[in-house]
Coordinates of C-alpha atoms and ligand atoms in Angstrom, one line a residue:
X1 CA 33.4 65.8 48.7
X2 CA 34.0 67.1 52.3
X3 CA 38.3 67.8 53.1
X4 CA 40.6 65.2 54.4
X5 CA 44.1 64.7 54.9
X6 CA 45.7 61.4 53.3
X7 CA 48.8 60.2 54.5
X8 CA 50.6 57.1 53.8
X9 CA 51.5 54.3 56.0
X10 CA 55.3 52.6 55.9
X11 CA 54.4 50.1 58.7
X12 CA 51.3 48.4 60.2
X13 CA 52.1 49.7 63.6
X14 CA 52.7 53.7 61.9
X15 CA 49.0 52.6 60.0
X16 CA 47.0 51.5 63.6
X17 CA 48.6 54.5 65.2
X18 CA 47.5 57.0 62.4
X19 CA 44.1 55.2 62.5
X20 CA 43.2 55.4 66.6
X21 CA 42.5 58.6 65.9
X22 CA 38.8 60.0 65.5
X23 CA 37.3 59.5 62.1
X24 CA 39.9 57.4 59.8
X25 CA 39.8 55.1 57.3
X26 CA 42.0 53.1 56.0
X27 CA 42.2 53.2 51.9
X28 CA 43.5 50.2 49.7
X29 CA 41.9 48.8 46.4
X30 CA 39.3 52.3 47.8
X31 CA 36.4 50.3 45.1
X32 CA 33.8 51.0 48.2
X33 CA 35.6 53.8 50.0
X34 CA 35.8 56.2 47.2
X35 CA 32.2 56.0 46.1
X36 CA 31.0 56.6 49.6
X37 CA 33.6 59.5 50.0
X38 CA 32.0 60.9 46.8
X39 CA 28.3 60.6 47.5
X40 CA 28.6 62.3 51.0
X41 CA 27.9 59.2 52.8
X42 CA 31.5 58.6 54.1
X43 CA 33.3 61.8 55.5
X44 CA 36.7 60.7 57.0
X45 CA 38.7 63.6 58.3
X46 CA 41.8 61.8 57.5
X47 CA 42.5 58.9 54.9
X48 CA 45.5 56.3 55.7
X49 CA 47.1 54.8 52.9
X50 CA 48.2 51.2 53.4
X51 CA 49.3 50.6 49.8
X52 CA 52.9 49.7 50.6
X53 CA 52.4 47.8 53.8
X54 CA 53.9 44.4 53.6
X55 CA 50.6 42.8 53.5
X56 CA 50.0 41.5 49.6
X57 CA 51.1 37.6 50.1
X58 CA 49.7 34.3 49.5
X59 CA 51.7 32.0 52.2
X60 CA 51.6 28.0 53.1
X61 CA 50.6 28.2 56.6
X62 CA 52.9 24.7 58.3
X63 CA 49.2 23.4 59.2
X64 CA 48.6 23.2 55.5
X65 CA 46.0 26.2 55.0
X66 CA 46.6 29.5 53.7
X67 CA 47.5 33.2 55.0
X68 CA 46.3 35.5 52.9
X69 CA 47.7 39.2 53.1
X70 CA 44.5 41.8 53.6
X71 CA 46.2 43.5 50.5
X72 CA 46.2 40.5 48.1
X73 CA 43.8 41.6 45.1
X74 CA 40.7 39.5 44.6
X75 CA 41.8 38.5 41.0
X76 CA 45.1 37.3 42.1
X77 CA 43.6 35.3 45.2
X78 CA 41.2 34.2 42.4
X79 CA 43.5 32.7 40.1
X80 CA 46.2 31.4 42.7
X81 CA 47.0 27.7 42.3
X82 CA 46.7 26.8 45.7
X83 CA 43.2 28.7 46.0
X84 CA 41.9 27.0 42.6
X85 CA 43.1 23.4 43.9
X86 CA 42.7 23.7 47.9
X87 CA 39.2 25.8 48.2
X88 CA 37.4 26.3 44.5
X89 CA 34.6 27.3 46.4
X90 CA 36.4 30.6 47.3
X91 CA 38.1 31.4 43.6
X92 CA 34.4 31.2 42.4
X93 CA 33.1 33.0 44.9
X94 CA 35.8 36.2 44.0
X95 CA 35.6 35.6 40.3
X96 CA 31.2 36.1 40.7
X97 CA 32.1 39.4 42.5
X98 CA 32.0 43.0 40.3
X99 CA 34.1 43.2 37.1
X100 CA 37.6 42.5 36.1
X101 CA 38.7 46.0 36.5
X102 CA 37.5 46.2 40.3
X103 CA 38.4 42.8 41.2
X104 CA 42.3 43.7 40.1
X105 CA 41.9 47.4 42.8
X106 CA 39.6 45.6 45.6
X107 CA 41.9 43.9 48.5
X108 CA 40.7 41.1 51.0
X109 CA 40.3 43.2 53.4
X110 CA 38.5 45.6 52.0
X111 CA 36.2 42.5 50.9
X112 CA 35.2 41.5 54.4
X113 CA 34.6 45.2 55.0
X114 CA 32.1 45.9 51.8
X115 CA 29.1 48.4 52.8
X116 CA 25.7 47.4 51.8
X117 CA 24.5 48.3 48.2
X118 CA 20.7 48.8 50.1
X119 CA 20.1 52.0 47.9
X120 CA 18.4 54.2 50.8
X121 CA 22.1 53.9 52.4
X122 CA 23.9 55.7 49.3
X123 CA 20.8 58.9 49.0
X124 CA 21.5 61.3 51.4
X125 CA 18.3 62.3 51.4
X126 CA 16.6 58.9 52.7
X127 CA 16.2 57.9 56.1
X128 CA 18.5 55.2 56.8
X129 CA 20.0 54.3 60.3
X130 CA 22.9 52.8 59.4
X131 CA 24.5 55.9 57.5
X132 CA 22.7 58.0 59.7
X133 CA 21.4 56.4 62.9
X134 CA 18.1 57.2 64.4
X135 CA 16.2 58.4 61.1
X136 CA 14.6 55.3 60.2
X137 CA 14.9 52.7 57.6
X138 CA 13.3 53.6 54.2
X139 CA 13.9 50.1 52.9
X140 CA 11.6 48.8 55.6
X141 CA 8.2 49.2 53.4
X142 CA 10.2 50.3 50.4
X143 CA 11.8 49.4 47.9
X144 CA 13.4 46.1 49.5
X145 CA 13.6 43.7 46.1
X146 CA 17.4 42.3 46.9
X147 CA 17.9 43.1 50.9
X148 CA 18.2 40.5 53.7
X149 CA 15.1 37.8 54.4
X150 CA 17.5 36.5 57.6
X151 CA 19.4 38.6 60.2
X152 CA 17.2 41.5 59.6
X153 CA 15.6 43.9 63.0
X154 CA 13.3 46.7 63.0
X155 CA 16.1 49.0 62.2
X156 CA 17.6 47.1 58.8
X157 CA 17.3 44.7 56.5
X158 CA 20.2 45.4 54.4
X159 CA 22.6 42.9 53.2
X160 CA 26.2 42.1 53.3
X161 CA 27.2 42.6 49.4
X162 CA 30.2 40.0 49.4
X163 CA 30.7 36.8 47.8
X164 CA 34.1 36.2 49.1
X165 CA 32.4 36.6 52.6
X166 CA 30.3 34.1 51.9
X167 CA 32.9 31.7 50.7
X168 CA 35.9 32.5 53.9
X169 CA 32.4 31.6 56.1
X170 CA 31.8 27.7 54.3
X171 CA 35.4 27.4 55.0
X172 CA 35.8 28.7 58.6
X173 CA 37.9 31.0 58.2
X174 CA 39.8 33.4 60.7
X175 CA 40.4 37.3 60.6
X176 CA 43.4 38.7 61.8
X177 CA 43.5 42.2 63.0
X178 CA 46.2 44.9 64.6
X179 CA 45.6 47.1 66.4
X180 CA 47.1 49.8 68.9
X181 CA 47.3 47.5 71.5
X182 CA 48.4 44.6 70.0
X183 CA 46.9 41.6 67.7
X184 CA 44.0 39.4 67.8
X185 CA 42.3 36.4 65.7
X186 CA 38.1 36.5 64.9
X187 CA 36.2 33.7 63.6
X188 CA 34.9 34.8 60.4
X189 CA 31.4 34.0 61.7
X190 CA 31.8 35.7 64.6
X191 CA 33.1 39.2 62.5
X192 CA 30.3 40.2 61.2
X193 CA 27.6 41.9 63.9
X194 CA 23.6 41.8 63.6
X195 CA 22.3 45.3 62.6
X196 CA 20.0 45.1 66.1
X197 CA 19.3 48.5 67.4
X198 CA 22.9 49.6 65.5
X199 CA 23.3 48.9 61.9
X200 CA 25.7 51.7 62.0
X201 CA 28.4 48.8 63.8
X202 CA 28.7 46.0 61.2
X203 CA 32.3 44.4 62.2
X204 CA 33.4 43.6 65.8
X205 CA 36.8 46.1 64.8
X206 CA 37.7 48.7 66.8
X207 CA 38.8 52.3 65.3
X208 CA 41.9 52.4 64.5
X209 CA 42.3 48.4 64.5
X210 CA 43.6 46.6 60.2
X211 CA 42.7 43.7 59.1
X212 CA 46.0 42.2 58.8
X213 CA 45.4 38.9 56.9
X214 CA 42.9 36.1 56.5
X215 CA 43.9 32.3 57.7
X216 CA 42.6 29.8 55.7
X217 CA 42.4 26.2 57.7
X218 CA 43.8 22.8 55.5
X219 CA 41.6 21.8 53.1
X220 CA 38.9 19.2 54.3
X221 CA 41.0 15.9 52.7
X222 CA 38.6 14.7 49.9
X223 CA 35.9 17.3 50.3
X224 CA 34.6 19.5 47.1
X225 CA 33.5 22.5 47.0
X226 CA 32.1 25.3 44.8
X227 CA 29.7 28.3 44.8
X228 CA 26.4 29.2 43.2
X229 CA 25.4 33.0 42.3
X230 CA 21.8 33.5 41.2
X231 CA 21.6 37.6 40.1
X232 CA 19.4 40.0 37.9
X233 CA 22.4 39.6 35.2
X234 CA 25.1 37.2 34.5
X235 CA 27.8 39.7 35.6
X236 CA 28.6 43.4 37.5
X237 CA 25.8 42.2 39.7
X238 CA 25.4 41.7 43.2
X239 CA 23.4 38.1 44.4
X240 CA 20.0 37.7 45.0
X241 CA 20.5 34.5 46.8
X242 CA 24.0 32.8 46.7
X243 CA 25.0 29.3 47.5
X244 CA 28.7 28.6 48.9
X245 CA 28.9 24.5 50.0
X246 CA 31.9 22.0 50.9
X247 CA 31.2 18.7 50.9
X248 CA 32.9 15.4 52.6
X249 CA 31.2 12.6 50.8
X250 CA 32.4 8.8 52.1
X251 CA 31.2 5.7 50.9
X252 CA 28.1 7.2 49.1
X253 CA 27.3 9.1 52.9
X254 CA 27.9 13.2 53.5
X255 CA 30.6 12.9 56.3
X256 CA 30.8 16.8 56.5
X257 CA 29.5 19.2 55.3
X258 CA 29.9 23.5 55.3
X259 CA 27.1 25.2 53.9
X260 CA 26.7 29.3 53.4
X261 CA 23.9 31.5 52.2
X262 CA 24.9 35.0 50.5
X263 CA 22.6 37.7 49.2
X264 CA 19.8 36.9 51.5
X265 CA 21.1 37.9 55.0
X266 CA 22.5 40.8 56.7
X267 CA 25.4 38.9 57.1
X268 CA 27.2 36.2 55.7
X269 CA 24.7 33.4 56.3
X270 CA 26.2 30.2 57.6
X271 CA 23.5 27.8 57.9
X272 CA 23.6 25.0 60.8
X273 CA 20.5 23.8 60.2
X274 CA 21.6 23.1 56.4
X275 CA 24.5 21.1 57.7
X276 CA 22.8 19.1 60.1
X277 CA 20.6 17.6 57.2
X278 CA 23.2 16.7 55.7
X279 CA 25.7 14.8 57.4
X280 CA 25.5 11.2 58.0
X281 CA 22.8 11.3 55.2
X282 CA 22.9 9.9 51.8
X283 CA 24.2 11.5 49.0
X284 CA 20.8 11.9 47.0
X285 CA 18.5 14.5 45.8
X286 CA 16.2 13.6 48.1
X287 CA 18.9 14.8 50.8
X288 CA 20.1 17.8 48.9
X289 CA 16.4 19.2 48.8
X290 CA 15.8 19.0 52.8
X291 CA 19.1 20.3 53.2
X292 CA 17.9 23.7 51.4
X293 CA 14.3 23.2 53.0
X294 CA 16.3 23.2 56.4
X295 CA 18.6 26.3 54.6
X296 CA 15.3 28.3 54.3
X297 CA 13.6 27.9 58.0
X298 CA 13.1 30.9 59.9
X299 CA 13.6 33.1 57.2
X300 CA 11.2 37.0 57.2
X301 CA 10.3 38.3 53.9
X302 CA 10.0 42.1 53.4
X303 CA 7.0 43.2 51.3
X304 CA 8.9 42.8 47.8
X305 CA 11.4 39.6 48.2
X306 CA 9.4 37.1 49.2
X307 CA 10.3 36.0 45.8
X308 CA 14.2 34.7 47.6
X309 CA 13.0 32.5 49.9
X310 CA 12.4 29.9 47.0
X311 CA 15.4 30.7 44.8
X312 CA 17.6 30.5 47.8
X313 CA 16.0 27.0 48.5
X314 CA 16.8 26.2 45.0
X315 CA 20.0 27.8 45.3
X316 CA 21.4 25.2 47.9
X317 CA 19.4 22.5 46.6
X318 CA 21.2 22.8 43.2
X319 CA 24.3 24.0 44.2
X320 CA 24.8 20.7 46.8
X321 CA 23.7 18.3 43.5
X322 CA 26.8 20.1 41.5
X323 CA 29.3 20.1 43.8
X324 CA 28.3 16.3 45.4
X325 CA 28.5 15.4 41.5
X326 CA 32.3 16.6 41.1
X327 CA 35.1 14.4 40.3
Ligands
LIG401 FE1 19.6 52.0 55.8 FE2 19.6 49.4 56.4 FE3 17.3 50.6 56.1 FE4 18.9 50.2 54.0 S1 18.0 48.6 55.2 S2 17.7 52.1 54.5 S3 20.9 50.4 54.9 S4 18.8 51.1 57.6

């Protein structure tokens, strides 16, 4: 492991004015920093602690949503009573994510900020532009079994790992971030960058700018919600195709509808297309299967996970029947 300094933080403003400088990283839960630190991949000069900032609450927002501290563990946003009654799509979507151990250490926002298990981007010894940019993409040819099949470019096709991503995109959530020069609120789906030309950039944050909490908007009145993980193994895996839906049903009609891909893109994949299917249509299986035909459209296989553009069809397709089928 190369040297660094660690220091910790006491305040959020001491935290984005240790982290403006070059080559920081903030540490929390540390489930993905560490590792990286260890295999060489990640080299920060100087680690900020931000342990003890006052960032590890669950609050009512007065619209009726949620804020959610960036420091709030995964298992104890998982199992909060207003997460498991207001948006069950998002405690299943934490609770499908790693094991118990690292879901007690890993943070929210350290969540939305998960590298990409693509396993050219952990070898130091493979080319792979976004740990090293400008020395290719072994993936691309290689072996490319669980990366992206939408979002990809020429320079990756890795995936974003999280299922709570794919969860805080069906509900619309909003990022907020601190930084040196004051605050600022992100769309969840507009956080998360295309690799394009620089898979190295994967967030629209700044150096130096913390994720200070996640807002949650008032649960759809009526809707339901849940989340569908399709994997190698039935846990400690990450998704091969992933299906996070919310559903508005009236009168035997979808009246809204919020539909998310994970696993298969190199971002959380909100799907438009999906959503169009489906509202105003009939609550049917019929409906449910050109929602996920819709979910699929456009989508570029790699040479080994063809395989995902039918499970993820069957993904959504199944996952729209379960949730449309809760009481
Ligand atoms: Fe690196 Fe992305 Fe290619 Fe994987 S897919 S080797 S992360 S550039």
């Amino acid at each position: 492991m190369h040297p660094f300094t660690f220091n910790r933080a006491s305040s959020t403003d001491q935290a984005v004015k240790w982290g403006a400088a070059p080559n920081v990283r903030f540490i929390a839960g540390g489930t993905t920093l560490t590792d990286l630190m260890k295999l060489g991949v990640e080299h920060p000069t100087q680690v900020v602690d931000i342990n003890r900032l006052p960032l590890a609450e669950v609050e009512r927002t007065p619209e009726g949503g949620l804020k959610v501290g960036a420091l709030v563990r995964n298992s104890d946003l998982a199992w909060h009573l207003a997460v498991k009654q207001g948006y069950p799509v998002l405690s299943e979507a934490l609770l499908a994510g790693a094991s118990g151990q690292l879901r007690n250490m890993a943070t929210t926002g350290g969540n939305l900020l998960q590298r990409t298990r693509c396993m050219y981007f952990r070898d130091n010894l493979s080319p792979c532009n976004k740990r090293e940019p400008g020395t290719g993409c072994a993936a691309i040819g290689g072996a490319n079994r669980t990366l992206a099949i939408f979002g990809t470019s020429e320079h990756c096709i890795a995936t974003n790992p999280s299922d709570m991503n794919v969860a805080l995109v069906a509900l619309g959530a909003q990022v907020h971030i601190q930084g040196n020069h004051g605050s600022r609120v992100v769309p969840v789906g507009e956080f998360f960058l295309l690799p394009g030309s620089t898979p190295q950039v994967e967030t629209v944050l700044q150096p130096g700018e913390l994720i200070t909490h996640v807002a949650l908007p008032p649960p759809l009145e009526g809707a339901k919600s849940g989340y569908l993980k399709l994997r190698d193994r039935a846990s400690y895996e990450f998704a091969l195709a992933s299906a996070a839906v919310v559903l508005q049903i009236d009168g035997g009609r979808v009246r809204q509808a919020r539909v998310a891909l994970g696993g298969v893109g190199t971002l959380p994949w909100r799907s438009p297309a999906a959503e169009q299917a489906l509202v105003g249509a009939p609550a049917s299986a019929a409906t449910w299967r050109a929602a996920a035909e819709a979910a699929v459209r456009g989508a570029k296989a790699q040479s080994e996970n063809g395989f995902k553009i039918e499970l993820a069809k069957r993904c959504v397709a199944q996952q729209l029947a379960t949730v449309a089928a809760r009481v």
